[in-house]
Structures are given as structure tokens and as C-alpha cells.
PDB file of N, CA and C in Angstrom:
ATOM      1  N   MET O   1     123.969  74.553  63.198  1.00 59.00           N
ATOM      2  CA  MET O   1     125.228  74.509  63.927  1.00 59.00           C
ATOM      3  C   MET O   1     125.321  75.656  64.936  1.00 59.00           C
ATOM      4  N   GLU O   2     124.994  76.848  64.485  1.00 65.00           N
ATOM      5  CA  GLU O   2     125.061  78.019  65.358  1.00 65.00           C
ATOM      6  C   GLU O   2     124.060  77.891  66.511  1.00 65.00           C
ATOM      7  N   ILE O   3     122.880  77.356  66.218  1.00 66.00           N
ATOM      8  CA  ILE O   3     121.859  77.163  67.250  1.00 66.00           C
ATOM      9  C   ILE O   3     122.357  76.158  68.282  1.00 66.00           C
ATOM     10  N   GLN O   4     122.996  75.097  67.817  1.00 66.00           N
ATOM     11  CA  GLN O   4     123.507  74.079  68.728  1.00 66.00           C
ATOM     12  C   GLN O   4     124.576  74.664  69.653  1.00 66.00           C
ATOM     13  N   LEU O   5     125.477  75.478  69.136  1.00 65.00           N
ATOM     14  CA  LEU O   5     126.503  76.114  69.958  1.00 65.00           C
ATOM     15  C   LEU O   5     125.873  77.064  70.976  1.00 65.00           C
ATOM     16  N   THR O   6     124.846  77.790  70.540  1.00 68.00           N
ATOM     17  CA  THR O   6     124.151  78.698  71.455  1.00 68.00           C
ATOM     18  C   THR O   6     123.490  77.909  72.572  1.00 68.00           C
ATOM     19  N   LEU O   7     122.850  76.794  72.235  1.00 65.00           N
ATOM     20  CA  LEU O   7     122.203  75.953  73.243  1.00 65.00           C
ATOM     21  C   LEU O   7     123.232  75.375  74.208  1.00 65.00           C
ATOM     22  N   GLN O   8     124.384  74.956  73.683  1.00 70.00           N
ATOM     23  CA  GLN O   8     125.442  74.441  74.551  1.00 70.00           C
ATOM     24  C   GLN O   8     125.947  75.536  75.492  1.00 70.00           C
ATOM     25  N   HIS O   9     126.100  76.727  74.954  1.00 68.00           N
ATOM     26  CA  HIS O   9     126.561  77.855  75.770  1.00 68.00           C
ATOM     27  C   HIS O   9     125.549  78.149  76.885  1.00 68.00           C
ATOM     28  N   ILE O  10     124.266  78.155  76.535  1.00 70.00           N
ATOM     29  CA  ILE O  10     123.215  78.376  77.537  1.00 70.00           C
ATOM     30  C   ILE O  10     123.244  77.263  78.577  1.00 70.00           C
ATOM     31  N   GLY O  11     123.437  76.028  78.140  1.00 69.00           N
ATOM     32  CA  GLY O  11     123.516  74.897  79.063  1.00 69.00           C
ATOM     33  C   GLY O  11     124.676  75.045  80.034  1.00 69.00           C
ATOM     34  N   MET O  12     125.835  75.483  79.539  1.00 70.00           N
ATOM     35  CA  MET O  12     126.994  75.683  80.421  1.00 70.00           C
ATOM     36  C   MET O  12     126.724  76.800  81.425  1.00 70.00           C
ATOM     37  N   GLN O  13     126.072  77.863  80.970  1.00 72.00           N
ATOM     38  CA  GLN O  13     125.751  78.960  81.885  1.00 72.00           C
ATOM     39  C   GLN O  13     124.793  78.481  82.971  1.00 72.00           C
ATOM     40  N   LEU O  14     123.815  77.662  82.591  1.00 70.00           N
ATOM     41  CA  LEU O  14     122.874  77.124  83.573  1.00 70.00           C
ATOM     42  C   LEU O  14     123.599  76.234  84.581  1.00 70.00           C
ATOM     43  N   ASP O  15     124.520  75.399  84.093  1.00 70.00           N
ATOM     44  CA  ASP O  15     125.299  74.549  84.998  1.00 70.00           C
ATOM     45  C   ASP O  15     126.110  75.395  85.977  1.00 70.00           C
ATOM     46  N   ASP O  16     126.758  76.437  85.460  1.00 69.00           N
ATOM     47  CA  ASP O  16     127.541  77.324  86.326  1.00 69.00           C
ATOM     48  C   ASP O  16     126.649  77.997  87.365  1.00 69.00           C
ATOM     49  N   THR O  17     125.477  78.445  86.922  1.00 67.00           N
ATOM     50  CA  THR O  17     124.544  79.103  87.838  1.00 67.00           C
ATOM     51  C   THR O  17     124.087  78.133  88.914  1.00 67.00           C
ATOM     52  N   LYS O  18     123.792  76.894  88.507  1.00 62.00           N
ATOM     53  CA  LYS O  18     123.336  75.888  89.464  1.00 62.00           C
ATOM     54  C   LYS O  18     124.442  75.576  90.470  1.00 62.00           C
ATOM     55  N   LYS O  19     125.666  75.427  90.012  1.00 62.00           N
ATOM     56  CA  LYS O  19     126.780  75.146  90.917  1.00 62.00           C
ATOM     57  C   LYS O  19     126.974  76.291  91.906  1.00 62.00           C
ATOM     58  N   THR O  20     126.944  77.513  91.391  1.00 61.00           N
ATOM     59  CA  THR O  20     127.105  78.682  92.260  1.00 61.00           C
ATOM     60  C   THR O  20     125.988  78.733  93.281  1.00 61.00           C
ATOM     61  N   PHE O  21     124.760  78.500  92.841  1.00 60.00           N
ATOM     62  CA  PHE O  21     123.600  78.561  93.733  1.00 60.00           C
ATOM     63  C   PHE O  21     123.741  77.559  94.867  1.00 60.00           C
ATOM     64  N   TYR O  22     124.086  76.334  94.546  1.00 58.00           N
ATOM     65  CA  TYR O  22     124.172  75.309  95.582  1.00 58.00           C
ATOM     66  C   TYR O  22     125.387  75.476  96.482  1.00 58.00           C
ATOM     67  N   THR O  23     126.492  75.969  95.956  1.00 58.00           N
ATOM     68  CA  THR O  23     127.653  76.159  96.827  1.00 58.00           C
ATOM     69  C   THR O  23     127.460  77.363  97.736  1.00 58.00           C
ATOM     70  N   GLU O  24     126.743  78.391  97.273  1.00 57.00           N
ATOM     71  CA  GLU O  24     126.518  79.571  98.105  1.00 57.00           C
ATOM     72  C   GLU O  24     125.426  79.345  99.135  1.00 57.00           C
ATOM     73  N   ARG O  25     124.586  78.335  98.958  1.00 58.00           N
ATOM     74  CA  ARG O  25     123.477  78.097  99.868  1.00 58.00           C
ATOM     75  C   ARG O  25     123.814  77.103 100.966  1.00 58.00           C
ATOM     76  N   LYS O  26     125.066  76.745 101.120  1.00 61.00           N
ATOM     77  CA  LYS O  26     125.432  75.814 102.184  1.00 61.00           C
ATOM     78  C   LYS O  26     125.005  76.392 103.523  1.00 61.00           C
ATOM     79  N   GLU O  27     124.520  75.516 104.377  1.00 64.00           N
ATOM     80  CA  GLU O  27     124.086  75.947 105.706  1.00 64.00           C
ATOM     81  C   GLU O  27     125.299  76.357 106.531  1.00 64.00           C
ATOM     82  N   LEU O  28     125.181  77.471 107.210  1.00 66.00           N
ATOM     83  CA  LEU O  28     126.259  77.917 108.083  1.00 66.00           C
ATOM     84  C   LEU O  28     126.216  77.115 109.374  1.00 66.00           C
ATOM     85  N   GLN O  29     127.354  76.675 109.794  1.00 73.00           N
ATOM     86  CA  GLN O  29     127.446  75.928 111.045  1.00 73.00           C
ATOM     87  C   GLN O  29     127.692  76.922 112.180  1.00 73.00           C
ATOM     88  N   PRO O  30     126.961  76.785 113.276  1.00 76.00           N
ATOM     89  CA  PRO O  30     127.164  77.718 114.387  1.00 76.00           C
ATOM     90  C   PRO O  30     128.548  77.552 115.005  1.00 76.00           C
ATOM     91  N   ASP O  31     129.089  78.645 115.421  1.00 84.00           N
ATOM     92  CA  ASP O  31     130.402  78.657 116.060  1.00 84.00           C
ATOM     93  C   ASP O  31     130.233  78.216 117.511  1.00 84.00           C
ATOM     94  N   PRO O  32     130.865  77.102 117.915  1.00 85.00           N
ATOM     95  CA  PRO O  32     130.698  76.606 119.287  1.00 85.00           C
ATOM     96  C   PRO O  32     131.084  77.634 120.350  1.00 85.00           C
ATOM     97  N   GLU O  33     132.135  78.409 120.094  1.00 89.00           N
ATOM     98  CA  GLU O  33     132.548  79.424 121.068  1.00 89.00           C
ATOM     99  C   GLU O  33     131.478  80.496 121.216  1.00 89.00           C
ATOM    100  N   MET O  34     130.897  80.907 120.075  1.00 86.00           N
ATOM    101  CA  MET O  34     129.863  81.928 120.113  1.00 86.00           C
ATOM    102  C   MET O  34     128.627  81.405 120.848  1.00 86.00           C
ATOM    103  N   LEU O  35     128.266  80.159 120.575  1.00 87.00           N
ATOM    104  CA  LEU O  35     127.119  79.570 121.266  1.00 87.00           C
ATOM    105  C   LEU O  35     127.382  79.465 122.763  1.00 87.00           C
ATOM    106  N   GLY O  36     128.582  79.074 123.129  1.00 90.00           N
ATOM    107  CA  GLY O  36     128.941  78.987 124.539  1.00 90.00           C
ATOM    108  C   GLY O  36     128.841  80.342 125.220  1.00 90.00           C
ATOM    109  N   GLN O  37     129.297  81.383 124.536  1.00 91.00           N
ATOM    110  CA  GLN O  37     129.225  82.740 125.094  1.00 91.00           C
ATOM    111  C   GLN O  37     127.771  83.180 125.224  1.00 91.00           C
ATOM    112  N   LEU O  38     126.947  82.857 124.232  1.00 91.00           N
ATOM    113  CA  LEU O  38     125.524  83.212 124.307  1.00 91.00           C
ATOM    114  C   LEU O  38     124.844  82.524 125.483  1.00 91.00           C
ATOM    115  N   VAL O  39     125.167  81.253 125.685  1.00 92.00           N
ATOM    116  CA  VAL O  39     124.582  80.508 126.809  1.00 92.00           C
ATOM    117  C   VAL O  39     125.031  81.127 128.131  1.00 92.00           C
ATOM    118  N   GLU O  40     126.308  81.463 128.220  1.00 93.00           N
ATOM    119  CA  GLU O  40     126.833  82.077 129.446  1.00 93.00           C
ATOM    120  C   GLU O  40     126.162  83.425 129.717  1.00 93.00           C
ATOM    121  N   ASP O  41     126.023  84.246 128.677  1.00 94.00           N
ATOM    122  CA  ASP O  41     125.355  85.543 128.831  1.00 94.00           C
ATOM    123  C   ASP O  41     123.900  85.360 129.251  1.00 94.00           C
ATOM    124  N   PHE O  42     123.238  84.376 128.664  1.00 94.00           N
ATOM    125  CA  PHE O  42     121.843  84.102 128.995  1.00 94.00           C
ATOM    126  C   PHE O  42     121.708  83.690 130.461  1.00 94.00           C
ATOM    127  N   ARG O  43     122.616  82.841 130.921  1.00 94.00           N
ATOM    128  CA  ARG O  43     122.594  82.419 132.333  1.00 94.00           C
ATOM    129  C   ARG O  43     122.834  83.598 133.266  1.00 94.00           C
ATOM    130  N   ASP O  44     123.759  84.479 132.884  1.00 94.00           N
ATOM    131  CA  ASP O  44     124.012  85.676 133.698  1.00 94.00           C
ATOM    132  C   ASP O  44     122.756  86.536 133.803  1.00 94.00           C
ATOM    133  N   GLU O  45     122.065  86.712 132.676  1.00 94.00           N
ATOM    134  CA  GLU O  45     120.834  87.506 132.687  1.00 94.00           C
ATOM    135  C   GLU O  45     119.761  86.835 133.537  1.00 94.00           C
ATOM    136  N   LEU O  46     119.672  85.518 133.455  1.00 94.00           N
ATOM    137  CA  LEU O  46     118.704  84.800 134.295  1.00 94.00           C
ATOM    138  C   LEU O  46     119.028  84.967 135.775  1.00 94.00           C
ATOM    139  N   ASP O  47     120.306  84.915 136.113  1.00 94.00           N
ATOM    140  CA  ASP O  47     120.718  85.118 137.509  1.00 94.00           C
ATOM    141  C   ASP O  47     120.328  86.514 137.993  1.00 94.00           C
ATOM    142  N   LYS O  48     120.536  87.523 137.132  1.00 94.00           N
ATOM    143  CA  LYS O  48     120.160  88.891 137.503  1.00 94.00           C
ATOM    144  C   LYS O  48     118.652  88.987 137.729  1.00 94.00           C
ATOM    145  N   LEU O  49     117.880  88.406 136.811  1.00 94.00           N
ATOM    146  CA  LEU O  49     116.422  88.435 136.955  1.00 94.00           C
ATOM    147  C   LEU O  49     115.977  87.702 138.209  1.00 94.00           C
ATOM    148  N   ASP O  50     116.600  86.575 138.489  1.00 94.00           N
ATOM    149  CA  ASP O  50     116.262  85.809 139.687  1.00 94.00           C
ATOM    150  C   ASP O  50     116.536  86.635 140.944  1.00 94.00           C
ATOM    151  N   SER O  51     117.648  87.333 140.957  1.00 94.00           N
ATOM    152  CA  SER O  51     117.998  88.186 142.090  1.00 94.00           C
ATOM    153  C   SER O  51     116.981  89.316 142.246  1.00 94.00           C
ATOM    154  N   GLN O  52     116.572  89.913 141.134  1.00 95.00           N
ATOM    155  CA  GLN O  52     115.581  90.989 141.189  1.00 95.00           C
ATOM    156  C   GLN O  52     114.240  90.477 141.697  1.00 95.00           C
ATOM    157  N   VAL O  53     113.842  89.292 141.259  1.00 95.00           N
ATOM    158  CA  VAL O  53     112.578  88.710 141.717  1.00 95.00           C
ATOM    159  C   VAL O  53     112.641  88.451 143.221  1.00 95.00           C
ATOM    160  N   ARG O  54     113.755  87.897 143.697  1.00 95.00           N
ATOM    161  CA  ARG O  54     113.902  87.659 145.145  1.00 95.00           C
ATOM    162  C   ARG O  54     113.824  88.969 145.925  1.00 95.00           C
ATOM    163  N   SER O  55     114.475  89.997 145.410  1.00 94.00           N
ATOM    164  CA  SER O  55     114.457  91.303 146.066  1.00 94.00           C
ATOM    165  C   SER O  55     113.037  91.867 146.099  1.00 94.00           C
ATOM    166  N   LEU O  56     112.320  91.749 144.994  1.00 94.00           N
ATOM    167  CA  LEU O  56     110.932  92.225 144.955  1.00 94.00           C
ATOM    168  C   LEU O  56     110.049  91.451 145.924  1.00 94.00           C
ATOM    169  N   ARG O  57     110.254  90.151 146.010  1.00 95.00           N
ATOM    170  CA  ARG O  57     109.465  89.339 146.946  1.00 95.00           C
ATOM    171  C   ARG O  57     109.736  89.751 148.392  1.00 95.00           C
ATOM    172  N   CYS O  58     111.004  90.004 148.709  1.00 95.00           N
ATOM    173  CA  CYS O  58     111.349  90.443 150.070  1.00 95.00           C
ATOM    174  C   CYS O  58     110.696  91.790 150.367  1.00 95.00           C
ATOM    175  N   GLY O  59     110.754  92.704 149.405  1.00 94.00           N
ATOM    176  CA  GLY O  59     110.125  94.012 149.588  1.00 94.00           C
ATOM    177  C   GLY O  59     108.626  93.892 149.762  1.00 94.00           C
ATOM    178  N   LEU O  60     108.011  93.038 148.975  1.00 93.00           N
ATOM    179  CA  LEU O  60     106.569  92.812 149.084  1.00 93.00           C
ATOM    180  C   LEU O  60     106.215  92.210 150.435  1.00 93.00           C
ATOM    181  N   GLN O  61     107.029  91.275 150.890  1.00 94.00           N
ATOM    182  CA  GLN O  61     106.779  90.661 152.198  1.00 94.00           C
ATOM    183  C   GLN O  61     106.883  91.695 153.315  1.00 94.00           C
ATOM    184  N   ARG O  62     107.881  92.589 153.231  1.00 93.00           N
ATOM    185  CA  ARG O  62     108.019  93.647 154.243  1.00 93.00           C
ATOM    186  C   ARG O  62     106.805  94.571 154.227  1.00 93.00           C
ATOM    187  N   MET O  63     106.316  94.894 153.027  1.00 92.00           N
ATOM    188  CA  MET O  63     105.128  95.749 152.926  1.00 92.00           C
ATOM    189  C   MET O  63     103.914  95.062 153.544  1.00 92.00           C
ATOM    190  N   GLU O  64     103.750  93.779 153.266  1.00 91.00           N
ATOM    191  CA  GLU O  64     102.628  93.034 153.845  1.00 91.00           C
ATOM    192  C   GLU O  64     102.741  92.994 155.365  1.00 91.00           C
ATOM    193  N   ASP O  65     103.955  92.768 155.871  1.00 90.00           N
ATOM    194  CA  ASP O  65     104.167  92.751 157.325  1.00 90.00           C
ATOM    195  C   ASP O  65     103.835  94.115 157.933  1.00 90.00           C
ATOM    196  N   SER O  66     104.245  95.196 157.257  1.00 90.00           N
ATOM    197  CA  SER O  66     103.953  96.547 157.750  1.00 90.00           C
ATOM    198  C   SER O  66     102.452  96.790 157.785  1.00 90.00           C
ATOM    199  N   LEU O  67     101.746  96.338 156.741  1.00 87.00           N
ATOM    200  CA  LEU O  67     100.288  96.507 156.712  1.00 87.00           C
ATOM    201  C   LEU O  67      99.624  95.744 157.845  1.00 87.00           C
ATOM    202  N   GLU O  68     100.128  94.549 158.131  1.00 83.00           N
ATOM    203  CA  GLU O  68      99.560  93.763 159.236  1.00 83.00           C
ATOM    204  C   GLU O  68      99.775  94.478 160.564  1.00 83.00           C
ATOM    205  N   VAL O  69     100.957  95.071 160.753  1.00 81.00           N
ATOM    206  CA  VAL O  69     101.251  95.804 161.987  1.00 81.00           C
ATOM    207  C   VAL O  69     100.316  97.009 162.102  1.00 81.00           C
ATOM    208  N   ILE O  70     100.134  97.726 160.993  1.00 82.00           N
ATOM    209  CA  ILE O  70      99.246  98.896 160.997  1.00 82.00           C
ATOM    210  C   ILE O  70      97.819  98.471 161.315  1.00 82.00           C
ATOM    211  N   GLU O  71      97.362  97.379 160.676  1.00 80.00           N
ATOM    212  CA  GLU O  71      95.999  96.899 160.922  1.00 80.00           C
ATOM    213  C   GLU O  71      95.826  96.477 162.379  1.00 80.00           C
ATOM    214  N   LEU O  72      96.830  95.827 162.942  1.00 80.00           N
ATOM    215  CA  LEU O  72      96.748  95.391 164.339  1.00 80.00           C
ATOM    216  C   LEU O  72      96.752  96.586 165.293  1.00 80.00           C
ATOM    217  N   SER O  73      97.545  97.602 164.966  1.00 82.00           N
ATOM    218  CA  SER O  73      97.614  98.766 165.855  1.00 82.00           C
ATOM    219  C   SER O  73      96.330  99.588 165.790  1.00 82.00           C
ATOM    220  N   GLU O  74      95.646  99.543 164.645  1.00 78.00           N
ATOM    221  CA  GLU O  74      94.386 100.272 164.518  1.00 78.00           C
ATOM    222  C   GLU O  74      93.245  99.535 165.203  1.00 78.00           C
ATOM    223  N   ALA O  75      93.380  98.230 165.357  1.00 67.00           N
ATOM    224  CA  ALA O  75      92.288  97.441 165.942  1.00 67.00           C
ATOM    225  C   ALA O  75      92.224  97.528 167.431  1.00 67.00           C
TER     226      ALA O  75
END
């Protein structure tokens, strides 16, 4: 009798543990507002990088043009 009660008690504890485990492991759903803000921030950073790349290309083009002028004047 005592063994049976102990086994039942262990069974209830296992059930409680299983319920707790599965309820605590629910997948978190992403917050749409947070995702929207992340996308907006990402786009802003891409715009900044795009602007920097354009600026670097313009600077590189000016340097190439200057080198061509120097080469022509030396020739």
C-alpha cells in the first residue's frame, strides 16, 4: 500500500514536471512592432552604406581623373 502511494506521488510529480516543461517551452512570437522597427533601422543603415559607397566612388573617380590629367601633362 505504501509503495503504491509513493508510486502515485512520483507519477503526479512527473505529470506536474511535464506540464511545466511544455508550458514553459512555448515558442515566443515575435512582436510585429519590434520587427517593423528592426526592418526600418536596417533600411536606414543600408541607405547610409549606399551613400558612403557613392561618395567613395565619386572620390575614386576624381582621383582617376586627376591621375589622367597628370599623365597627360607629363607626356
